[in-house]
mmCIF file of C-alpha atoms in Angstrom:
data_model
loop_
_atom_site.group_PDB
_atom_site.id
_atom_site.type_symbol
_atom_site.label_atom_id
_atom_site.label_comp_id
_atom_site.label_asym_id
_atom_site.label_seq_id
_atom_site.Cartn_x
_atom_site.Cartn_y
_atom_site.Cartn_z
ATOM 1 C CA MET A 1 27.292 -13.548 -2.224
ATOM 2 C CA GLY A 2 23.751 -14.106 -0.913
ATOM 3 C CA ARG A 3 20.495 -14.135 -2.819
ATOM 4 C CA SER A 4 18.845 -10.876 -3.808
ATOM 5 C CA ALA A 5 15.245 -9.738 -3.489
ATOM 6 C CA ALA A 6 12.984 -6.940 -4.735
ATOM 7 C CA PHE A 7 10.850 -5.054 -2.207
ATOM 8 C CA PHE A 8 7.826 -3.168 -3.514
ATOM 9 C CA ASP A 9 5.736 -0.646 -1.640
ATOM 10 C CA LEU A 10 2.101 -1.176 -2.643
ATOM 11 C CA ASP A 11 0.023 2.003 -2.816
ATOM 12 C CA LYS A 12 0.802 4.302 -5.771
ATOM 13 C CA THR A 13 3.755 2.048 -6.594
ATOM 14 C CA VAL A 14 2.141 -1.225 -7.655
ATOM 15 C CA ILE A 15 -1.497 -0.126 -7.631
ATOM 16 C CA ALA A 16 -2.865 3.274 -8.635
ATOM 17 C CA LYS A 17 -4.765 3.874 -5.386
ATOM 18 C CA SER A 18 -4.604 3.274 -1.654
ATOM 19 C CA SER A 19 -5.199 -0.410 -0.934
ATOM 20 C CA ALA A 20 -6.961 0.384 2.354
ATOM 21 C CA LEU A 21 -8.911 3.286 0.877
ATOM 22 C CA ALA A 22 -10.126 1.090 -1.985
ATOM 23 C CA PHE A 23 -12.272 -0.981 0.360
ATOM 24 C CA GLY A 24 -13.914 2.039 2.003
ATOM 25 C CA ARG A 25 -17.263 1.690 0.259
ATOM 26 C CA PRO A 26 -17.902 -1.991 1.115
ATOM 27 C CA PHE A 27 -16.688 -1.386 4.683
ATOM 28 C CA TYR A 28 -19.163 1.490 4.983
ATOM 29 C CA ARG A 29 -21.907 -0.545 3.331
ATOM 30 C CA ASP A 30 -21.397 -3.419 5.781
ATOM 31 C CA GLY A 31 -21.456 -1.120 8.792
ATOM 32 C CA LEU A 32 -17.791 -1.353 9.807
ATOM 33 C CA ILE A 33 -17.284 2.404 9.531
ATOM 34 C CA THR A 34 -19.537 5.446 9.971
ATOM 35 C CA ARG A 35 -19.538 8.836 8.318
ATOM 36 C CA ARG A 36 -17.737 10.221 11.347
ATOM 37 C CA ASP A 37 -15.051 7.555 10.889
ATOM 38 C CA VAL A 38 -14.719 8.705 7.290
ATOM 39 C CA VAL A 39 -13.849 12.256 8.314
ATOM 40 C CA LYS A 40 -11.489 11.161 11.084
ATOM 41 C CA SER A 41 -9.788 8.699 8.720
ATOM 42 C CA ALA A 42 -9.230 11.449 6.170
ATOM 43 C CA TYR A 43 -7.544 13.558 8.837
ATOM 44 C CA ALA A 44 -5.415 10.622 10.067
ATOM 45 C CA GLN A 45 -4.267 9.904 6.527
ATOM 46 C CA LEU A 46 -3.401 13.562 5.954
ATOM 47 C CA MET A 47 -1.366 13.719 9.163
ATOM 48 C CA PHE A 48 0.497 10.539 8.236
ATOM 49 C CA ARG A 49 1.339 11.868 4.768
ATOM 50 C CA LEU A 50 2.542 15.180 6.188
ATOM 51 C CA GLY A 51 4.377 13.660 9.127
ATOM 52 C CA GLY A 52 6.166 10.906 7.243
ATOM 53 C CA THR A 53 8.356 8.853 9.558
ATOM 54 C CA ASP A 54 7.999 11.165 12.564
ATOM 55 C CA GLU A 55 7.657 8.857 15.569
ATOM 56 C CA GLN A 56 4.881 10.863 17.195
ATOM 57 C CA THR A 57 2.819 10.956 14.007
ATOM 58 C CA MET A 58 3.314 7.257 13.436
ATOM 59 C CA ALA A 59 2.257 6.501 17.019
ATOM 60 C CA ARG A 60 -0.915 8.587 16.677
ATOM 61 C CA THR A 61 -1.791 6.909 13.382
ATOM 62 C CA ARG A 62 -1.151 3.464 14.836
ATOM 63 C CA ASP A 63 -3.291 4.178 17.896
ATOM 64 C CA TYR A 64 -6.125 5.552 15.771
ATOM 65 C CA LEU A 65 -5.942 2.472 13.587
ATOM 66 C CA ALA A 66 -6.240 0.199 16.617
ATOM 67 C CA THR A 67 -9.244 2.098 17.967
ATOM 68 C CA LEU A 68 -11.022 2.172 14.599
ATOM 69 C CA CYS A 69 -10.707 -1.562 13.991
ATOM 70 C CA LYS A 70 -11.455 -2.734 17.541
ATOM 71 C CA GLY A 71 -14.286 -5.246 17.530
ATOM 72 C CA TRP A 72 -14.374 -5.827 13.790
ATOM 73 C CA PRO A 73 -14.976 -9.508 12.945
ATOM 74 C CA VAL A 74 -11.841 -10.742 11.198
ATOM 75 C CA GLU A 75 -13.744 -13.125 8.950
ATOM 76 C CA GLN A 76 -16.055 -10.330 7.790
ATOM 77 C CA VAL A 77 -13.082 -8.199 6.745
ATOM 78 C CA ARG A 78 -11.522 -11.116 4.857
ATOM 79 C CA GLN A 79 -14.812 -11.873 3.137
ATOM 80 C CA ILE A 80 -15.257 -8.256 2.024
ATOM 81 C CA VAL A 81 -11.725 -8.210 0.599
ATOM 82 C CA ALA A 82 -12.221 -11.542 -1.193
ATOM 83 C CA GLU A 83 -15.564 -10.497 -2.693
ATOM 84 C CA THR A 84 -14.431 -7.090 -3.936
ATOM 85 C CA LEU A 85 -10.736 -7.640 -4.765
ATOM 86 C CA HIS A 86 -11.183 -8.140 -8.507
ATOM 87 C CA GLU A 87 -13.533 -5.177 -8.782
ATOM 88 C CA LEU A 88 -11.642 -2.696 -6.604
ATOM 89 C CA ILE A 89 -7.969 -3.649 -7.051
ATOM 90 C CA ASN A 90 -7.486 -5.698 -10.234
ATOM 91 C CA PRO A 91 -8.240 -2.831 -12.674
ATOM 92 C CA TYR A 92 -5.796 -0.529 -10.877
ATOM 93 C CA VAL A 93 -2.579 -2.571 -10.983
ATOM 94 C CA TYR A 94 0.045 -0.712 -12.985
ATOM 95 C CA ALA A 95 1.053 -2.652 -16.082
ATOM 96 C CA GLU A 96 4.587 -1.347 -15.637
ATOM 97 C CA ALA A 97 4.743 -2.647 -12.062
ATOM 98 C CA ALA A 98 3.381 -6.050 -13.050
ATOM 99 C CA ALA A 99 5.990 -6.324 -15.794
ATOM 100 C CA LEU A 100 8.777 -5.267 -13.426
ATOM 101 C CA ILE A 101 7.682 -7.859 -10.857
ATOM 102 C CA GLU A 102 7.783 -10.527 -13.545
ATOM 103 C CA GLU A 103 11.273 -9.393 -14.610
ATOM 104 C CA HIS A 104 12.599 -9.750 -11.073
ATOM 105 C CA GLN A 105 10.974 -13.170 -10.706
ATOM 106 C CA ALA A 106 12.419 -14.280 -14.046
ATOM 107 C CA ALA A 107 15.857 -13.193 -12.782
ATOM 108 C CA GLY A 108 15.440 -15.514 -9.799
ATOM 109 C CA ARG A 109 14.756 -12.824 -7.183
ATOM 110 C CA ASP A 110 12.115 -13.139 -4.510
ATOM 111 C CA VAL A 111 9.545 -10.343 -4.697
ATOM 112 C CA VAL A 112 8.119 -8.973 -1.439
ATOM 113 C CA LEU A 113 5.228 -6.522 -1.062
ATOM 114 C CA VAL A 114 5.879 -4.119 1.836
ATOM 115 C CA SER A 115 2.854 -2.084 2.909
ATOM 116 C CA ALA A 116 1.400 -0.257 5.913
ATOM 117 C CA SER A 117 -2.006 -1.661 4.971
ATOM 118 C CA GLY A 118 -3.290 -4.698 6.795
ATOM 119 C CA GLU A 119 -2.122 -8.180 5.965
ATOM 120 C CA GLU A 120 -5.755 -9.167 5.297
ATOM 121 C CA MET A 121 -5.643 -6.822 2.303
ATOM 122 C CA VAL A 122 -2.035 -7.055 1.195
ATOM 123 C CA ARG A 123 -1.746 -10.844 1.010
ATOM 124 C CA PRO A 124 -4.724 -11.319 -1.387
ATOM 125 C CA ILE A 125 -3.386 -8.506 -3.566
ATOM 126 C CA GLY A 126 -0.026 -10.272 -3.610
ATOM 127 C CA GLU A 127 -1.693 -13.504 -4.684
ATOM 128 C CA LEU A 128 -3.376 -11.588 -7.508
ATOM 129 C CA LEU A 129 0.118 -10.583 -8.680
ATOM 130 C CA GLY A 130 1.756 -13.960 -8.134
ATOM 131 C CA VAL A 131 3.637 -12.688 -5.058
ATOM 132 C CA THR A 132 3.561 -14.879 -1.950
ATOM 133 C CA ASP A 133 5.797 -12.859 0.401
ATOM 134 C CA VAL A 134 4.358 -9.796 2.131
ATOM 135 C CA ILE A 135 5.317 -7.490 4.977
ATOM 136 C CA ALA A 136 2.199 -5.711 6.262
ATOM 137 C CA THR A 137 0.519 -4.387 9.375
ATOM 138 C CA ARG A 138 -0.773 -7.101 11.692
ATOM 139 C CA MET A 139 -3.624 -6.540 14.099
ATOM 140 C CA ALA A 140 -4.052 -8.568 17.302
ATOM 141 C CA VAL A 141 -7.086 -10.874 17.318
ATOM 142 C CA ALA A 142 -9.134 -12.205 20.233
ATOM 143 C CA ASP A 143 -12.182 -14.436 19.830
ATOM 144 C CA GLY A 144 -12.331 -13.804 16.104
ATOM 145 C CA ARG A 145 -12.330 -10.013 16.409
ATOM 146 C CA TYR A 146 -9.649 -7.335 16.318
ATOM 147 C CA SER A 147 -8.717 -6.642 19.925
ATOM 148 C CA GLY A 148 -7.684 -3.005 19.517
ATOM 149 C CA GLU A 149 -3.950 -3.749 19.636
ATOM 150 C CA VAL A 150 -1.469 -3.538 16.773
ATOM 151 C CA GLU A 151 1.026 -6.408 16.786
ATOM 152 C CA PHE A 152 3.199 -4.880 14.063
ATOM 153 C CA TYR A 153 2.814 -1.538 12.308
ATOM 154 C CA ALA A 154 4.572 -1.762 8.933
ATOM 155 C CA ALA A 155 5.479 1.885 8.424
ATOM 156 C CA GLY A 156 8.682 3.929 8.211
ATOM 157 C CA PRO A 157 11.663 2.322 9.984
ATOM 158 C CA ARG A 158 9.471 -0.632 11.031
ATOM 159 C CA LYS A 159 9.469 -1.750 7.412
ATOM 160 C CA VAL A 160 13.261 -1.845 7.470
ATOM 161 C CA ASP A 161 13.237 -3.909 10.664
ATOM 162 C CA ALA A 162 11.008 -6.495 8.985
ATOM 163 C CA VAL A 163 13.065 -6.433 5.775
ATOM 164 C CA GLY A 164 16.241 -6.994 7.807
ATOM 165 C CA ASP A 165 14.695 -9.925 9.666
ATOM 166 C CA LEU A 166 13.526 -11.489 6.407
ATOM 167 C CA ALA A 167 16.910 -10.925 4.769
ATOM 168 C CA GLN A 168 18.669 -12.647 7.643
ATOM 169 C CA ALA A 169 16.257 -15.589 7.577
ATOM 170 C CA ARG A 170 16.435 -15.988 3.784
ATOM 171 C CA GLY A 171 20.069 -15.051 3.245
ATOM 172 C CA TYR A 172 19.333 -12.008 1.089
ATOM 173 C CA ASP A 173 22.202 -9.694 0.215
ATOM 174 C CA LEU A 174 20.544 -6.300 0.688
ATOM 175 C CA ALA A 175 23.417 -4.574 -1.108
ATOM 176 C CA ASP A 176 22.385 -6.523 -4.207
ATOM 177 C CA SER A 177 18.641 -6.109 -3.610
ATOM 178 C CA TYR A 178 16.072 -3.650 -4.967
ATOM 179 C CA ALA A 179 13.367 -1.455 -3.445
ATOM 180 C CA TYR A 180 10.591 0.635 -5.015
ATOM 181 C CA SER A 181 8.367 3.280 -3.412
ATOM 182 C CA ASP A 182 6.463 6.490 -4.142
ATOM 183 C CA SER A 183 6.740 8.098 -0.703
ATOM 184 C CA TYR A 184 9.455 9.938 1.205
ATOM 185 C CA SER A 185 8.239 8.100 4.305
ATOM 186 C CA ASP A 186 9.873 5.016 2.773
ATOM 187 C CA ARG A 187 13.311 6.632 2.692
ATOM 188 C CA PRO A 188 14.597 4.065 5.270
ATOM 189 C CA LEU A 189 13.397 1.213 3.045
ATOM 190 C CA LEU A 190 15.018 2.661 -0.057
ATOM 191 C CA GLU A 191 18.291 3.390 1.727
ATOM 192 C CA CYS A 192 18.625 -0.127 3.126
ATOM 193 C CA VAL A 193 19.151 -1.710 -0.325
ATOM 194 C CA GLY A 194 21.791 -1.290 -2.979
ATOM 195 C CA HIS A 195 19.317 -0.534 -5.781
ATOM 196 C CA PRO A 196 16.619 1.956 -4.674
ATOM 197 C CA THR A 197 14.120 3.347 -7.186
ATOM 198 C CA ALA A 198 11.522 6.081 -6.772
ATOM 199 C CA VAL A 199 8.204 5.323 -8.477
ATOM 200 C CA ASN A 200 5.678 8.122 -9.036
ATOM 201 C CA PRO A 201 7.513 9.976 -6.246
ATOM 202 C CA ASP A 202 6.095 12.714 -4.071
ATOM 203 C CA ARG A 203 7.984 16.003 -4.118
ATOM 204 C CA ALA A 204 10.299 15.190 -1.207
ATOM 205 C CA LEU A 205 11.200 11.757 -2.559
ATOM 206 C CA ARG A 206 11.825 13.124 -6.043
ATOM 207 C CA LYS A 207 14.265 15.646 -4.575
ATOM 208 C CA LEU A 208 15.983 12.898 -2.570
ATOM 209 C CA ALA A 209 16.212 10.674 -5.649
ATOM 210 C CA VAL A 210 17.805 13.464 -7.704
ATOM 211 C CA GLU A 211 20.291 14.241 -4.924
ATOM 212 C CA ASN A 212 21.315 10.568 -4.720
ATOM 213 C CA SER A 213 21.129 9.813 -8.470
ATOM 214 C CA TRP A 214 18.469 7.160 -7.903
ATOM 215 C CA PRO A 215 16.392 6.009 -10.883
ATOM 216 C CA VAL A 216 12.905 7.518 -11.103
ATOM 217 C CA LEU A 217 10.072 5.651 -12.789
ATOM 218 C CA GLU A 218 6.702 7.040 -13.815
ATOM 219 C CA PHE A 219 3.966 4.382 -13.927
ATOM 220 C CA ARG A 220 0.860 5.593 -15.719
ATOM 221 C CA HIS A 221 -1.014 2.565 -17.096
ATOM 222 C CA PRO A 222 -3.263 0.633 -14.705
ATOM 223 C CA VAL A 223 -4.516 -2.376 -16.674
ATOM 224 C CA PRO A 224 -6.737 -5.315 -15.554
ATOM 225 C CA LEU A 225 -4.975 -8.632 -15.017
ATOM 226 C CA GLY A 226 -6.691 -10.436 -17.914
ATOM 227 C CA ARG A 227 -5.574 -7.805 -20.396
ATOM 228 C CA ARG A 228 -2.013 -7.868 -19.043
ATOM 229 C CA LEU A 229 -1.853 -11.620 -19.537
ATOM 230 C CA ARG A 230 -2.961 -11.254 -23.165
ATOM 231 C CA GLU A 231 -0.566 -8.431 -23.967
ATOM 232 C CA ARG A 232 2.383 -9.283 -21.612
ATOM 233 C CA PRO A 233 3.027 -6.485 -20.827
ATOM 234 C CA ALA A 234 0.796 -3.675 -22.107
ATOM 235 C CA VAL A 235 3.551 -1.081 -21.553
ATOM 236 C CA PRO A 236 7.269 -1.931 -21.497
ATOM 237 C CA VAL A 237 8.947 -0.968 -18.257
ATOM 238 C CA ALA A 238 11.842 0.676 -20.106
ATOM 239 C CA ALA A 239 9.422 3.111 -21.733
ATOM 240 C CA ALA A 240 8.287 4.295 -18.310
ATOM 241 C CA ALA A 241 11.739 5.174 -16.966
ATOM 242 C CA LEU A 242 11.913 8.894 -16.228
ATOM 243 C CA GLY A 243 13.019 9.691 -12.980
ATOM 244 C CA VAL A 244 -1.411 2.818 6.242
ATOM 245 C CA GLY A 245 -2.647 -0.456 8.373
ATOM 246 C CA VAL A 246 -6.112 -1.825 7.885
ATOM 247 C CA GLY A 247 -8.484 1.104 7.599
ATOM 248 C CA VAL A 248 -6.145 4.036 8.332
ATOM 249 C CA ALA A 249 -7.805 5.843 5.417
ATOM 250 C CA ILE A 250 -10.503 3.381 4.402
ATOM 251 C CA GLY A 251 -13.198 6.026 4.065
ATOM 252 C CA ILE A 252 -11.383 8.741 2.142
ATOM 253 C CA ALA A 253 -12.472 7.636 -1.328
ATOM 254 C CA TRP A 254 -16.122 7.554 -0.335
ATOM 255 C CA TYR A 255 -15.783 10.862 1.490
ATOM 256 C CA GLY A 256 -14.217 12.590 -1.522
ATOM 257 C CA ARG A 257 -16.923 11.328 -3.844
ATOM 258 C CA HIS A 258 -19.617 12.341 -1.342
ATOM 259 C CA ARG A 259 -18.254 15.887 -1.149
ATOM 260 C CA ARG A 260 -18.022 16.145 -4.938
ATOM 261 C CA THR A 261 -21.608 14.937 -5.274
ATOM 262 C CA ARG A 262 -22.822 17.521 -2.759
ATOM 263 C CA ALA A 263 -20.850 20.260 -4.459
ATOM 264 C CA ALA A 264 -22.362 19.349 -7.824
ATOM 265 C CA THR A 265 -25.917 19.334 -6.470
ATOM 266 C CA PRO A 266 -27.585 22.717 -7.106
ATOM 267 C CA THR A 267 -29.042 24.436 -4.074
ATOM 268 C CA VAL A 268 -32.660 25.551 -4.107
#
C-alpha cells in the first residue's frame, strides 16, 4: 500500500475568506486594479460560483484572469502578499482546520493545499500553516511581468489532474487519502480520494455529501496563529463535526464595503 495524503481546498475551508479577495485593498491601493476592475471581478466571481465546473464558465474566468493580471510586476505582487499576509490572512485561519492539518501531519501524511488562487498567494499561506506542498494557479511570466497567459488553472477537474500527477510522483494511494472542500465545484477532487469531507459546504455540496454519506464539518473559529500555538488547538476538531487564480475576485471585498458605506451615508 502506498503513502496517503490530505488535500485541502483553501478558501472557506482553511481560511474564513477568499485568499485572492483578501488582498483586494492593497492591490487597489498600489494601482494594480481600478474600480472598474472591482465590478468586473465581482461579476466574474459570481459566474464562477454559479457555473461550478462548467467548461465554458471556467474558460471565461481563466481568460478574464489572464487579461486582468497582464502586465503586473511579479515582484510587486509578491511584496504586497508578504507585507500584508499576517494582517489579512493570519487572523482568518480556522482553528479547526489548523488542528486537522496538524493531525494529518502527526499521522505521517503529506498535506497539500489545492486552490484556484495564484501560487504567489497560496504558497506563503501554506508556509504560515507549516504546509510546503501546494497546487495553485500559475501565471506565465515574461520580463518580470505577467504575460497574460495562464500556464495552469487550478480549478474543477484541473485540480484532479494535478493531484493525480502528484500522487503518481510521490506514490500516494488516493484510495487511502483525504480531501476537504466547501464547494460543489470541487466534487471531482472529493471523488478522487477514498476519504472525502465537506467543510462549511454550499447547498449543492451538502446535498451531495448527504447522498454519499460523506462527513460534514462546520468550521466556525478563525483564530490568529499566535493564539493557536498557545492553546493548541483553540477548538477541538471533533467538536466541529456536523455534517479563483490570482485576482479573479480580488476587488470584491473592497467593493462590498464601498457599497455598504455609500448605503449608510445619508443623502442630502
